[in-house]
Short mmCIF file of C-alpha atoms in Angstrom, two decimals:
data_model
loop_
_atom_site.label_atom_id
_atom_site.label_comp_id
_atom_site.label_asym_id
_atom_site.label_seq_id
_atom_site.Cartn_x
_atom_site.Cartn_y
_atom_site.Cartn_z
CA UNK A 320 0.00 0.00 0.00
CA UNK A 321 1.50 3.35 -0.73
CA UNK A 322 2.38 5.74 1.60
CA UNK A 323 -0.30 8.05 1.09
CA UNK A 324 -3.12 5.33 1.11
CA UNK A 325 -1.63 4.16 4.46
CA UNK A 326 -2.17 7.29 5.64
CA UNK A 327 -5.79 7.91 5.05
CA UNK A 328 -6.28 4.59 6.32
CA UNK A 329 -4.64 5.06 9.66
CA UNK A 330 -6.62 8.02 9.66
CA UNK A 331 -9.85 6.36 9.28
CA UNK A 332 -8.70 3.55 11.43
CA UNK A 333 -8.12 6.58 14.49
CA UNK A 334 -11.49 7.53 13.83
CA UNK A 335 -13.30 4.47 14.46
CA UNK A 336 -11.21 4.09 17.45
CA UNK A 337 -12.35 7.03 18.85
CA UNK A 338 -15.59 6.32 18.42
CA UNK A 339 -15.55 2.86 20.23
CA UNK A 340 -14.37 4.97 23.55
CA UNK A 341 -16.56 4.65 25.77
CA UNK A 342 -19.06 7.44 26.37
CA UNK A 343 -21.44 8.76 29.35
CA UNK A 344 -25.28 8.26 27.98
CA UNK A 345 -24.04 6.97 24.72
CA UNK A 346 -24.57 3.21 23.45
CA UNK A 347 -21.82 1.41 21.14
CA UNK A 348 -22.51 1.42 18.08
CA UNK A 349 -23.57 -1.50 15.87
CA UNK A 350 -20.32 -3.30 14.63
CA UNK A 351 -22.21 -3.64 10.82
CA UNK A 352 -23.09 -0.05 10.92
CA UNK A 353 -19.19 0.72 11.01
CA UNK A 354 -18.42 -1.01 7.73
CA UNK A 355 -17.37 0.64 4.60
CA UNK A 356 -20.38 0.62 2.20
CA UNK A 357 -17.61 -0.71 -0.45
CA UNK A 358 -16.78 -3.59 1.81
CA UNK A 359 -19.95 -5.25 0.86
CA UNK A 360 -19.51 -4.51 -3.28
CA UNK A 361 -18.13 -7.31 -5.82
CA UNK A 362 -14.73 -6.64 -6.90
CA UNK A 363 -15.41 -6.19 -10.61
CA UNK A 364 -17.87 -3.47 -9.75
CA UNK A 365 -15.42 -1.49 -7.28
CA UNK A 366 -13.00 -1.71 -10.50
CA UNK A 367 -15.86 -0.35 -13.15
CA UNK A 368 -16.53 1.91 -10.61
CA UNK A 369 -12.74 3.26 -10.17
CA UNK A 370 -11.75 2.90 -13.78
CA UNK A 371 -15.15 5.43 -14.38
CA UNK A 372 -13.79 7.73 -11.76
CA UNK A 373 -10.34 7.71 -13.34
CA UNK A 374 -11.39 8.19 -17.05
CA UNK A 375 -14.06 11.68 -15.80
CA UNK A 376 -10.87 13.13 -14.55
CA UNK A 377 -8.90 12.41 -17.30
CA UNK A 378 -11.82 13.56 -18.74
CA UNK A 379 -11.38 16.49 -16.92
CA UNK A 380 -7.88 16.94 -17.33
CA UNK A 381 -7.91 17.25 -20.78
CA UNK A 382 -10.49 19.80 -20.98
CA UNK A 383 -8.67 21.63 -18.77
CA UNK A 384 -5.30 21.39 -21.00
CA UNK A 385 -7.60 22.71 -24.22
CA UNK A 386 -8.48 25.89 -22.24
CA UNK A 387 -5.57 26.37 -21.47
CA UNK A 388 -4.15 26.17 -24.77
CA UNK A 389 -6.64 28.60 -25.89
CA UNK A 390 -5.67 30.74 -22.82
CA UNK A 391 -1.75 30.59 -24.10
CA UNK A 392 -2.70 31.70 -27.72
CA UNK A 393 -5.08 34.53 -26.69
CA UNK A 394 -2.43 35.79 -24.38
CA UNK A 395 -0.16 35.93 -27.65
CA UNK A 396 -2.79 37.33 -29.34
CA UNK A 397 -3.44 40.28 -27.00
CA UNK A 398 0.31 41.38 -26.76
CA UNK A 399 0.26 41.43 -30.31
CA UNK A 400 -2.67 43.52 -30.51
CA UNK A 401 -1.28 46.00 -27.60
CA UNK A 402 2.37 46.20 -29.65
CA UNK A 403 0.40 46.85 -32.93
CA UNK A 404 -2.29 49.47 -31.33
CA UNK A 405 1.18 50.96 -29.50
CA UNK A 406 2.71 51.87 -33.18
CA UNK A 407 -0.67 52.85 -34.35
CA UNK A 408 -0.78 55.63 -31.68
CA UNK A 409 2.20 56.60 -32.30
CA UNK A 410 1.42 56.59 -36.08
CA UNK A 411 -1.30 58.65 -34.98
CA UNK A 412 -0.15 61.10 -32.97
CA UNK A 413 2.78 61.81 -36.13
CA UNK A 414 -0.35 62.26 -38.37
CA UNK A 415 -2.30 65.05 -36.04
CA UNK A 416 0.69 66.32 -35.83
CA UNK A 417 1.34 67.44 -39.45
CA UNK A 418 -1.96 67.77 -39.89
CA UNK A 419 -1.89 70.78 -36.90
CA UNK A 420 0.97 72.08 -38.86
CA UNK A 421 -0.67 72.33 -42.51
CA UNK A 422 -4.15 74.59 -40.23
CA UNK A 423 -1.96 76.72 -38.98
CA UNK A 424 0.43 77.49 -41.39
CA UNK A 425 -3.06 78.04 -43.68
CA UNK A 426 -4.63 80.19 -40.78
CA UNK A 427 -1.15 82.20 -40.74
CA UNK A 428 -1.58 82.87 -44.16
CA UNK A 429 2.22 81.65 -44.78
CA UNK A 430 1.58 77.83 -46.74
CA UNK A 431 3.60 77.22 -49.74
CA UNK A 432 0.00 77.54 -51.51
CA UNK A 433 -0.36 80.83 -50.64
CA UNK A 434 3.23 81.71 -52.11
CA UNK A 435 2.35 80.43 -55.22
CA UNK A 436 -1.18 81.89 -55.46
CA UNK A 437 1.12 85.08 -54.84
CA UNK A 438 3.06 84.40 -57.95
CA UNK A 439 0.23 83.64 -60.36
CA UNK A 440 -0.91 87.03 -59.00
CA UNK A 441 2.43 88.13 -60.38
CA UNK A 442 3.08 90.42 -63.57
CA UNK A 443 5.20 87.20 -65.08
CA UNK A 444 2.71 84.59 -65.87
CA UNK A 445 4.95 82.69 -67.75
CA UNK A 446 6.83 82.33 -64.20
CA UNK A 447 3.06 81.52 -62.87
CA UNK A 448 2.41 78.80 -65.49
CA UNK A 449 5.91 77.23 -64.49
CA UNK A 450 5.34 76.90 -61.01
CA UNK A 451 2.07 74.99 -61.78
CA UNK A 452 3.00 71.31 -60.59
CA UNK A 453 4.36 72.51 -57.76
CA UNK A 454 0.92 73.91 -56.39
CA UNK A 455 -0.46 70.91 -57.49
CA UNK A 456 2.29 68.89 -55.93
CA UNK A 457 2.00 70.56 -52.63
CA UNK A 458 -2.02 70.21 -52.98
CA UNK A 459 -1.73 66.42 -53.25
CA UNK A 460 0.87 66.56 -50.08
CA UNK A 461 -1.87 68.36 -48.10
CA UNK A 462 -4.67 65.44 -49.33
CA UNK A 463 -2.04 62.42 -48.12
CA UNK A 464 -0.99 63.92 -44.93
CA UNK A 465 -4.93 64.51 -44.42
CA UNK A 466 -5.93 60.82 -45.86
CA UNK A 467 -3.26 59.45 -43.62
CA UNK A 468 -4.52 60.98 -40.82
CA UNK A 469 -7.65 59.56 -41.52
CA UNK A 470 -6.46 55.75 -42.19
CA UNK A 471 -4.34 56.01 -38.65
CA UNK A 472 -7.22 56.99 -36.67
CA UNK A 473 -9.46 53.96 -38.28
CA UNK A 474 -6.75 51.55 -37.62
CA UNK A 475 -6.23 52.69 -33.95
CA UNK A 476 -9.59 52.50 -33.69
CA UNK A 477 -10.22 48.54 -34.80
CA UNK A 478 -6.88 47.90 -33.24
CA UNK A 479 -8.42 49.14 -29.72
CA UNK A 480 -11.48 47.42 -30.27
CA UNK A 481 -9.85 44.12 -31.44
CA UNK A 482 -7.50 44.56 -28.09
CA UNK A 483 -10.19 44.72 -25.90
CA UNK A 484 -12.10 41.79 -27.64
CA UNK A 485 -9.18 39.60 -27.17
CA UNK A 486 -8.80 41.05 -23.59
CA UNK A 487 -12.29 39.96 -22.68
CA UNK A 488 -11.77 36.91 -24.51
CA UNK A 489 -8.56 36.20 -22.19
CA UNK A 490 -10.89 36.89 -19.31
CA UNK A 491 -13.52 35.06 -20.10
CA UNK A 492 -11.08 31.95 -21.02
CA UNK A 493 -8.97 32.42 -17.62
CA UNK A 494 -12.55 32.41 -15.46
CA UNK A 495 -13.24 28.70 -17.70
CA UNK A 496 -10.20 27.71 -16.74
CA UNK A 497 -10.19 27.97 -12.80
CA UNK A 498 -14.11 25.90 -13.36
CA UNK A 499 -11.57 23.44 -15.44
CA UNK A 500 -9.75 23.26 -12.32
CA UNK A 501 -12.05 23.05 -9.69
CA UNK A 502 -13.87 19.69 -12.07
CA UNK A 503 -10.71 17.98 -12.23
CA UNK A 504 -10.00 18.07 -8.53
CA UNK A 505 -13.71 17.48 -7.81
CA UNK A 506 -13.19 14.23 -9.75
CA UNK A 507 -9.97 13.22 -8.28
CA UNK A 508 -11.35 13.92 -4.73
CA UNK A 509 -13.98 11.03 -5.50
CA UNK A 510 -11.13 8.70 -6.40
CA UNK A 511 -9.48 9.49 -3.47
CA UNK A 512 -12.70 9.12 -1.25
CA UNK A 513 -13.25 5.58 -2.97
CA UNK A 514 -9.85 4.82 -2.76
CA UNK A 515 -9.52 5.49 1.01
CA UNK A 516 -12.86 3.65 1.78
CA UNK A 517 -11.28 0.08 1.02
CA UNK A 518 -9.21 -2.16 2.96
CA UNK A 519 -5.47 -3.72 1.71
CA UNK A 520 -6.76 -6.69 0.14
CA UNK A 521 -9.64 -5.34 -1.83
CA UNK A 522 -7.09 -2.60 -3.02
CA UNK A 523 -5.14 -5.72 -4.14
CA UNK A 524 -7.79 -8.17 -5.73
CA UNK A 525 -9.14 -4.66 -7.62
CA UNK A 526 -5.08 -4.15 -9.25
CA UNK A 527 -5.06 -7.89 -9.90
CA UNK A 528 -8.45 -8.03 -11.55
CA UNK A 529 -7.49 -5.24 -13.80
CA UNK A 530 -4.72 -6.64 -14.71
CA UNK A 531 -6.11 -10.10 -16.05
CA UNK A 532 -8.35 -7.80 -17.77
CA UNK A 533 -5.68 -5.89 -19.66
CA UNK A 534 -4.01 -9.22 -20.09
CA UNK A 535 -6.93 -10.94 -21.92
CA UNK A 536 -7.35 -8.12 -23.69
CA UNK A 537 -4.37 -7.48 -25.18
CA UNK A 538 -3.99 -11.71 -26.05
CA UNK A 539 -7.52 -11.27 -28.01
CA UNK A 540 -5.69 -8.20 -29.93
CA UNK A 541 -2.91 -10.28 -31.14
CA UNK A 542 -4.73 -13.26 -31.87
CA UNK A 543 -6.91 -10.71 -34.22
CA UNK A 544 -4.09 -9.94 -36.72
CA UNK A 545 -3.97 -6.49 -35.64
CA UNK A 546 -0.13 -6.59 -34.92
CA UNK A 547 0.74 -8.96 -37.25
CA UNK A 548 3.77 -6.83 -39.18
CA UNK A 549 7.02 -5.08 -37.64
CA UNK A 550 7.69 -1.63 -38.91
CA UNK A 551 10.97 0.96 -38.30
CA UNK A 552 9.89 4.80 -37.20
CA UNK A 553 11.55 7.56 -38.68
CA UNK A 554 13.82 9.61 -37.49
CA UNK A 555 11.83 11.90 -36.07
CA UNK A 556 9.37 9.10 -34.52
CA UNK A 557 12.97 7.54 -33.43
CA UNK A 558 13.43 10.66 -31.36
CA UNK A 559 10.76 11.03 -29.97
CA UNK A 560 9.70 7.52 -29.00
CA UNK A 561 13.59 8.28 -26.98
CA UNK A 562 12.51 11.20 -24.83
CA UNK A 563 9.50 9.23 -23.90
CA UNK A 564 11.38 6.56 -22.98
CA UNK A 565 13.38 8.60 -20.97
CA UNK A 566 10.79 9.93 -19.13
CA UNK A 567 9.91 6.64 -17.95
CA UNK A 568 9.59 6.57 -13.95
CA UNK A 569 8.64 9.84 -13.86
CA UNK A 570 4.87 10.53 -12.12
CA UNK A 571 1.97 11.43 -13.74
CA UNK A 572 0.07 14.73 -13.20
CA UNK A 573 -2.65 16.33 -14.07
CA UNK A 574 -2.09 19.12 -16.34
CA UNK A 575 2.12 18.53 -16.89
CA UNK A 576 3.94 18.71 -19.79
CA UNK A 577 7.32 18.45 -17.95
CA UNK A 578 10.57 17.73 -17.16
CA UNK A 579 10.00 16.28 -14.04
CA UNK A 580 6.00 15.13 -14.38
CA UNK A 581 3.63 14.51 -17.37
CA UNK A 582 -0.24 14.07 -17.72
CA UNK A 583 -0.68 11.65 -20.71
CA UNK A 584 -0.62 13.96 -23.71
CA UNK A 585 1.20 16.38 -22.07
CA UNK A 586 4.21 13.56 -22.69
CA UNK A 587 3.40 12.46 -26.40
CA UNK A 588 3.19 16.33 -26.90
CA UNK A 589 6.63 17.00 -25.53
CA UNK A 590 8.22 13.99 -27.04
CA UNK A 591 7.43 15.04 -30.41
CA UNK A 592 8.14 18.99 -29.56
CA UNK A 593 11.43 17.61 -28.51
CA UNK A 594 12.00 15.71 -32.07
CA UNK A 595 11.38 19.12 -34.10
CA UNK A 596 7.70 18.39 -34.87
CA UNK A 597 5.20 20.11 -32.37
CA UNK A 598 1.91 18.64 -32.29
CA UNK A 599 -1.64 19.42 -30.62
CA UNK A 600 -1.27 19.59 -26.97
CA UNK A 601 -4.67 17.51 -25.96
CA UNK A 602 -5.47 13.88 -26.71
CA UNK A 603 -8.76 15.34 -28.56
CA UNK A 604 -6.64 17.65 -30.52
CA UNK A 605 -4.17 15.19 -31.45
CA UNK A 606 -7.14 12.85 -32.72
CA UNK A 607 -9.12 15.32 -34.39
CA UNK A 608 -5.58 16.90 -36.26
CA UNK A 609 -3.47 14.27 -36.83
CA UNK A 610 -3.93 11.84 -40.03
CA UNK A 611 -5.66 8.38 -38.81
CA UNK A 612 -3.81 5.08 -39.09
CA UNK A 613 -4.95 1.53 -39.28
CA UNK A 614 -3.49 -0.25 -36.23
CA UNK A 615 -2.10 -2.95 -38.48
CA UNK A 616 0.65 0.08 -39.56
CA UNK A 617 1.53 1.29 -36.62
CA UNK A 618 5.11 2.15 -36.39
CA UNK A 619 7.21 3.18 -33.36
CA UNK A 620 6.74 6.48 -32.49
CA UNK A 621 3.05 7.00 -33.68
CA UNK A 622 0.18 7.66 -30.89
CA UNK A 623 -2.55 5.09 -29.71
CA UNK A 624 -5.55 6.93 -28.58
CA UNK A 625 -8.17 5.50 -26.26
CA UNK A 626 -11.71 5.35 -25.06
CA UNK A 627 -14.73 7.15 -27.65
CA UNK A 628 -14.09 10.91 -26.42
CA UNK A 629 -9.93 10.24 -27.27
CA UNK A 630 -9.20 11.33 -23.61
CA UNK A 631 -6.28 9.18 -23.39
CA UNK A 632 -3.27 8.84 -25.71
CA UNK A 633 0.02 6.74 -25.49
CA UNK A 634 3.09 6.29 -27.75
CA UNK A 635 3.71 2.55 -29.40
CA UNK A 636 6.62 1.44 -28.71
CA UNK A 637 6.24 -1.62 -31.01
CA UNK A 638 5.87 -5.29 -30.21
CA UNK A 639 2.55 -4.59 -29.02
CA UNK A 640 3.48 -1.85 -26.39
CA UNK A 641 3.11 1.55 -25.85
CA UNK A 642 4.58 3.96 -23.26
CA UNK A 643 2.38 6.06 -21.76
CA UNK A 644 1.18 8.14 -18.38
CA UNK A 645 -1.11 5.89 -17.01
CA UNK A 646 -3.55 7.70 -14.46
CA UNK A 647 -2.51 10.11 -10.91
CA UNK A 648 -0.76 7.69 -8.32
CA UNK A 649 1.12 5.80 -11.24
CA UNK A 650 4.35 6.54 -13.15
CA UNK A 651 5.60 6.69 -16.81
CA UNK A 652 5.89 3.12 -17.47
CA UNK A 653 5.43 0.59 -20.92
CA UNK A 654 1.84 -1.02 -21.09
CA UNK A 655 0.48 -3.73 -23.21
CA UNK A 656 -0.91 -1.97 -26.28
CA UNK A 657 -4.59 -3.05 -25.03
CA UNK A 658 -3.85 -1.43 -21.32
CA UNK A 659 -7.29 0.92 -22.38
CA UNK A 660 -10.26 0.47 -24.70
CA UNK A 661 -8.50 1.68 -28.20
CA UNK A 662 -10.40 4.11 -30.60
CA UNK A 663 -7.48 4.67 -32.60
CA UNK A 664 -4.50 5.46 -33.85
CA UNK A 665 -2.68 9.23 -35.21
CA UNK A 666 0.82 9.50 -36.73
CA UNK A 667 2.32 12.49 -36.55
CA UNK A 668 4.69 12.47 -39.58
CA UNK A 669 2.48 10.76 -42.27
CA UNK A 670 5.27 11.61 -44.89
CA UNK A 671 8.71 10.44 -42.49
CA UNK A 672 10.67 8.26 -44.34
CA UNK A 673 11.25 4.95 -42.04
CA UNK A 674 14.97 4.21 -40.70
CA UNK A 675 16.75 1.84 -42.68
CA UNK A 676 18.50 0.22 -39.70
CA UNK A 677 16.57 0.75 -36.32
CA UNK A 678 17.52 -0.25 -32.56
CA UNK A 679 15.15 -0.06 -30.15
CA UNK A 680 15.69 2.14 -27.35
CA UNK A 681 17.18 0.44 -24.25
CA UNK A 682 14.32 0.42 -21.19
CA UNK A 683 14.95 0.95 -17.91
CA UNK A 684 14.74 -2.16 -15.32
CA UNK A 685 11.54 -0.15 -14.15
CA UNK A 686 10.00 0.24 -17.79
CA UNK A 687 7.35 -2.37 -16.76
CA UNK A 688 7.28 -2.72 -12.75
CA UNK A 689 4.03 -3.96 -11.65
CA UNK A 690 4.58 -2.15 -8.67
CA UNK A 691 3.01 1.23 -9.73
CA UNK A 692 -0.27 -0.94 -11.49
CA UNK A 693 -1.97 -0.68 -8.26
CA UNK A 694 -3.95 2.53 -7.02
CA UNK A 695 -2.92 5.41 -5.03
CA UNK A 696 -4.34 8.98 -4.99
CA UNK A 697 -0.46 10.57 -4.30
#
C-alpha cells in the first residue's frame, strides 16, 4: 500500500477508534453499521466503478489542458494587438501632428499655396504657369498627410477594439479555466474518497483483476491480426519515441507537460516537440488533427488513442506496447498496447521516411514494474 493510502487509512482507522471509547449516555454502536459501504460490493464493480472515476478526470484533465491552450494563444494574441495598437498611436499622434501644422500654417496665411497663389498674382505669368505642378504637388501633399490621418485613426480605432475583444476573450477563457480546475480536482477527490474507503486486500484483488483484464485483452488483440507486421519509425518518430522513454519513472500529473512530471498527452506532446515536430497539446486535438492510421501500420513512435471521447493517448513502442502516463498515483511506465479500450490510432509524420537500420531504445529495469499498477491517490 502506498504511503499516502496508508495514511488515510490510519486516519480512518483513528477515527473508528475514537468512536468505540466509551461514552457517558451513549450506546456502542452496531459493529455492521461501522463497515465501509464498499466492503460489501463485488470486486469487478469497485473496478468499473474506479476505472469510471479515473477516465471523468482524465476527462477532466484534458479539458482543462484545451483551455488552457486557448488561454496561451489569446495571451499571444493580445500582446500582439497591444504592440500593434502601441505603433498605431504613435502613427497617430505623427499624423495630427502634421496635420496641426498644414491649419496653422493656412490660418497664418504663410503655406507654400499661398506663395504660389502670390506668384500667379504676379506680372510674369509665364513664371506663374511654371510653377504649376508645384501647387499641385504641394495640394496632393496636403490630401495624403490629411488621408493618412484619416487611415491612422481607423486603424487605432479597430486595433483598440480588437484589443479589448481579445482582452475579454482572455478573461472570459482564464474564469473557464479555474471551473476546469475546480472539475478535475472534484473528480480526483472522489477517487481518493473511494480509494480510502477500502481495505489492503480489496485494493489488491481490484489491481489484480485489472490486470487479467488488460491481459486478456491485449492476447484477443494479437490473436486478431492487428499486430501482425514489424515496422521501423523515422527519425523523427525515433526521437521522440527516446525522450518518452526517458521519461519513464517519472509521475503522472494532471495538467504537466514536464521535465520532471507529465499528464498523458502532455508527454506524447513533448516527445514530439522535442524531435522538431510540435503537435496538438490535448489527446482530442491530437485525434481530431493528426492523419488516422490503421493499427495494423503502426510504427514506433506514432500515438494510440483510447476510449470514444480520445481522452487518453500513449506512444507505441512496437511489439505490441506503448509507453504512456497511465492515471494520478502511477508513473511513466510501458503497457500492453490493449492497457485501455483503443479508438485509434494518429501519426504524426504521415510523410517520415522509415529508418533503414533501427535499434530499439534500451528500457529501464523499471520500464514495466508492476509495482506502480496498483492505485494510489499521491
Amino acid at each position: 500500500m502506498s504511503g499516502r493510502l496508508l495514511r488515510l487509512v490510519c486516519t480512518a482507522a483513528i477515527a473508528a477508534g475514537a468512536v468505540l471509547v466509551p461514552v457517558p449516555a451513549m450506546a456502542a454502536p452496531d459493529p455492521d453499521e461501522s463497515r465501509s459501504p464498499a466492503a460489501e460490493r463485488p470486486v469487478a464493480e469497485l473496478l468499473t466503478d474506479l476505472q469510471r472515476l479515473y477516465r471523468e478526470a482524465e476527462k477532466a484533465t484534458e479539458t482543462y489542458n484545451a483551455t488552457e491552450e486557448r488561454l496561451k494563444r489569446q495571451r499571444t494574441e493580445v500582446a500582439q494587438l497591444t504592440g500593434r495598437l502601441t505603433a498605431a498611436r504613435h502613427a497617430l499622434h505623427g499624423s495630427r501632428g502634421a496635420a496641426g501644422r498644414l491649419a496653422r500654417q493656412q490660418y497664418q496665411g504663410r503655406s507654400e499655396i499661398s506663395s504660389y497663389l502670390q506668384l500667379l498674382l504676379a506680372r510674369d505669368p509665364q513664371h506663374a504657369l511654371d510653377q504649376g505642378h508645384v501647387i499641385r504637388q504641394v495640394s496632393q501633399e496636403r490630401a495624403g498627410t490629411m488621408e493618412r490621418l484619416a487611415g491612422d485613426e481607423r486603424r487605432t480605432d479597430d486595433l483598440a477594439r480588437r484589443a479589448r475583444t481579445a482582452l475579454d476573450n482572455r478573461l472570459a477563457l482564464a474564469g473557464q479555466q479555474r471551473k476546469d480546475r475546480d472539475l478535475v480536482r472534484e473528480r480526483l477527490k472522489d477517487v481518493e474518497e473511494l480509494l480510502a474507503s477500502l481495505t489492503e486486500e480489496q485494493l489488491a484483488r481490484v489491481a489484480e483483476l485489472e490486470r487479467s483484464g488488460v491481459a486478456k485483452a491485449q492476447d484477443e488483440l494479437v490473436a486478431s491480426g492487428a499486430l501482425s507486421s514489424t515496422r521501423r519509425p523515422t527519425p523523427q518518430g525515433g526521437a521522440a519515441l527516446r525522450y518518452a522513454v526517458a521519461q519513464i519513472g517519472k509521475p503522472y500529473e494532471w495538467g504537466a507537460e514536464g521535465p520532471d512530471s507529465y499528464d498523458c498527452s502532455g508527454l506524447t506532446s513533448q516527445a514530439w516537440t522535442d524531435a522538431g515536430r510540435p503537435i496538438p497539446r490535448t489527446s482530442q486535438e491530437q485525434w481530431a488533427q493528426l492523419p488516422r492510421v490503421p493499427l495494423p501500420d503502426l510504427r514506433p513512435g506514432d500515438l494510440v488513442v483510447y476510449f470514444p471521447e480520445a481522452t487518453h493517448v500513449a506512444m507505441y513502442l512496437g511489439d505490441g506496447l506503448v509507453i504512456q502516463a497511465p492515471r494520478p498515483g502511477a508513473k511513466i511506465k510501458v503497457s500492453p498496447l490493449a492497457a485501455n479500450p483503443i479508438l485509434g490510432a494518429v501519426r504524426p509524420d504521415p510523410s517520415g521516411k522509415p529508418l533503414r537500420q533501427y535499434t530499439p531504445p534500451k528500457l529501464p529495469d523499471n520500464a514495466t514494474d508492476g509495482s506502480d499498477e496498483g492505485y494510489d491517490t499521491d
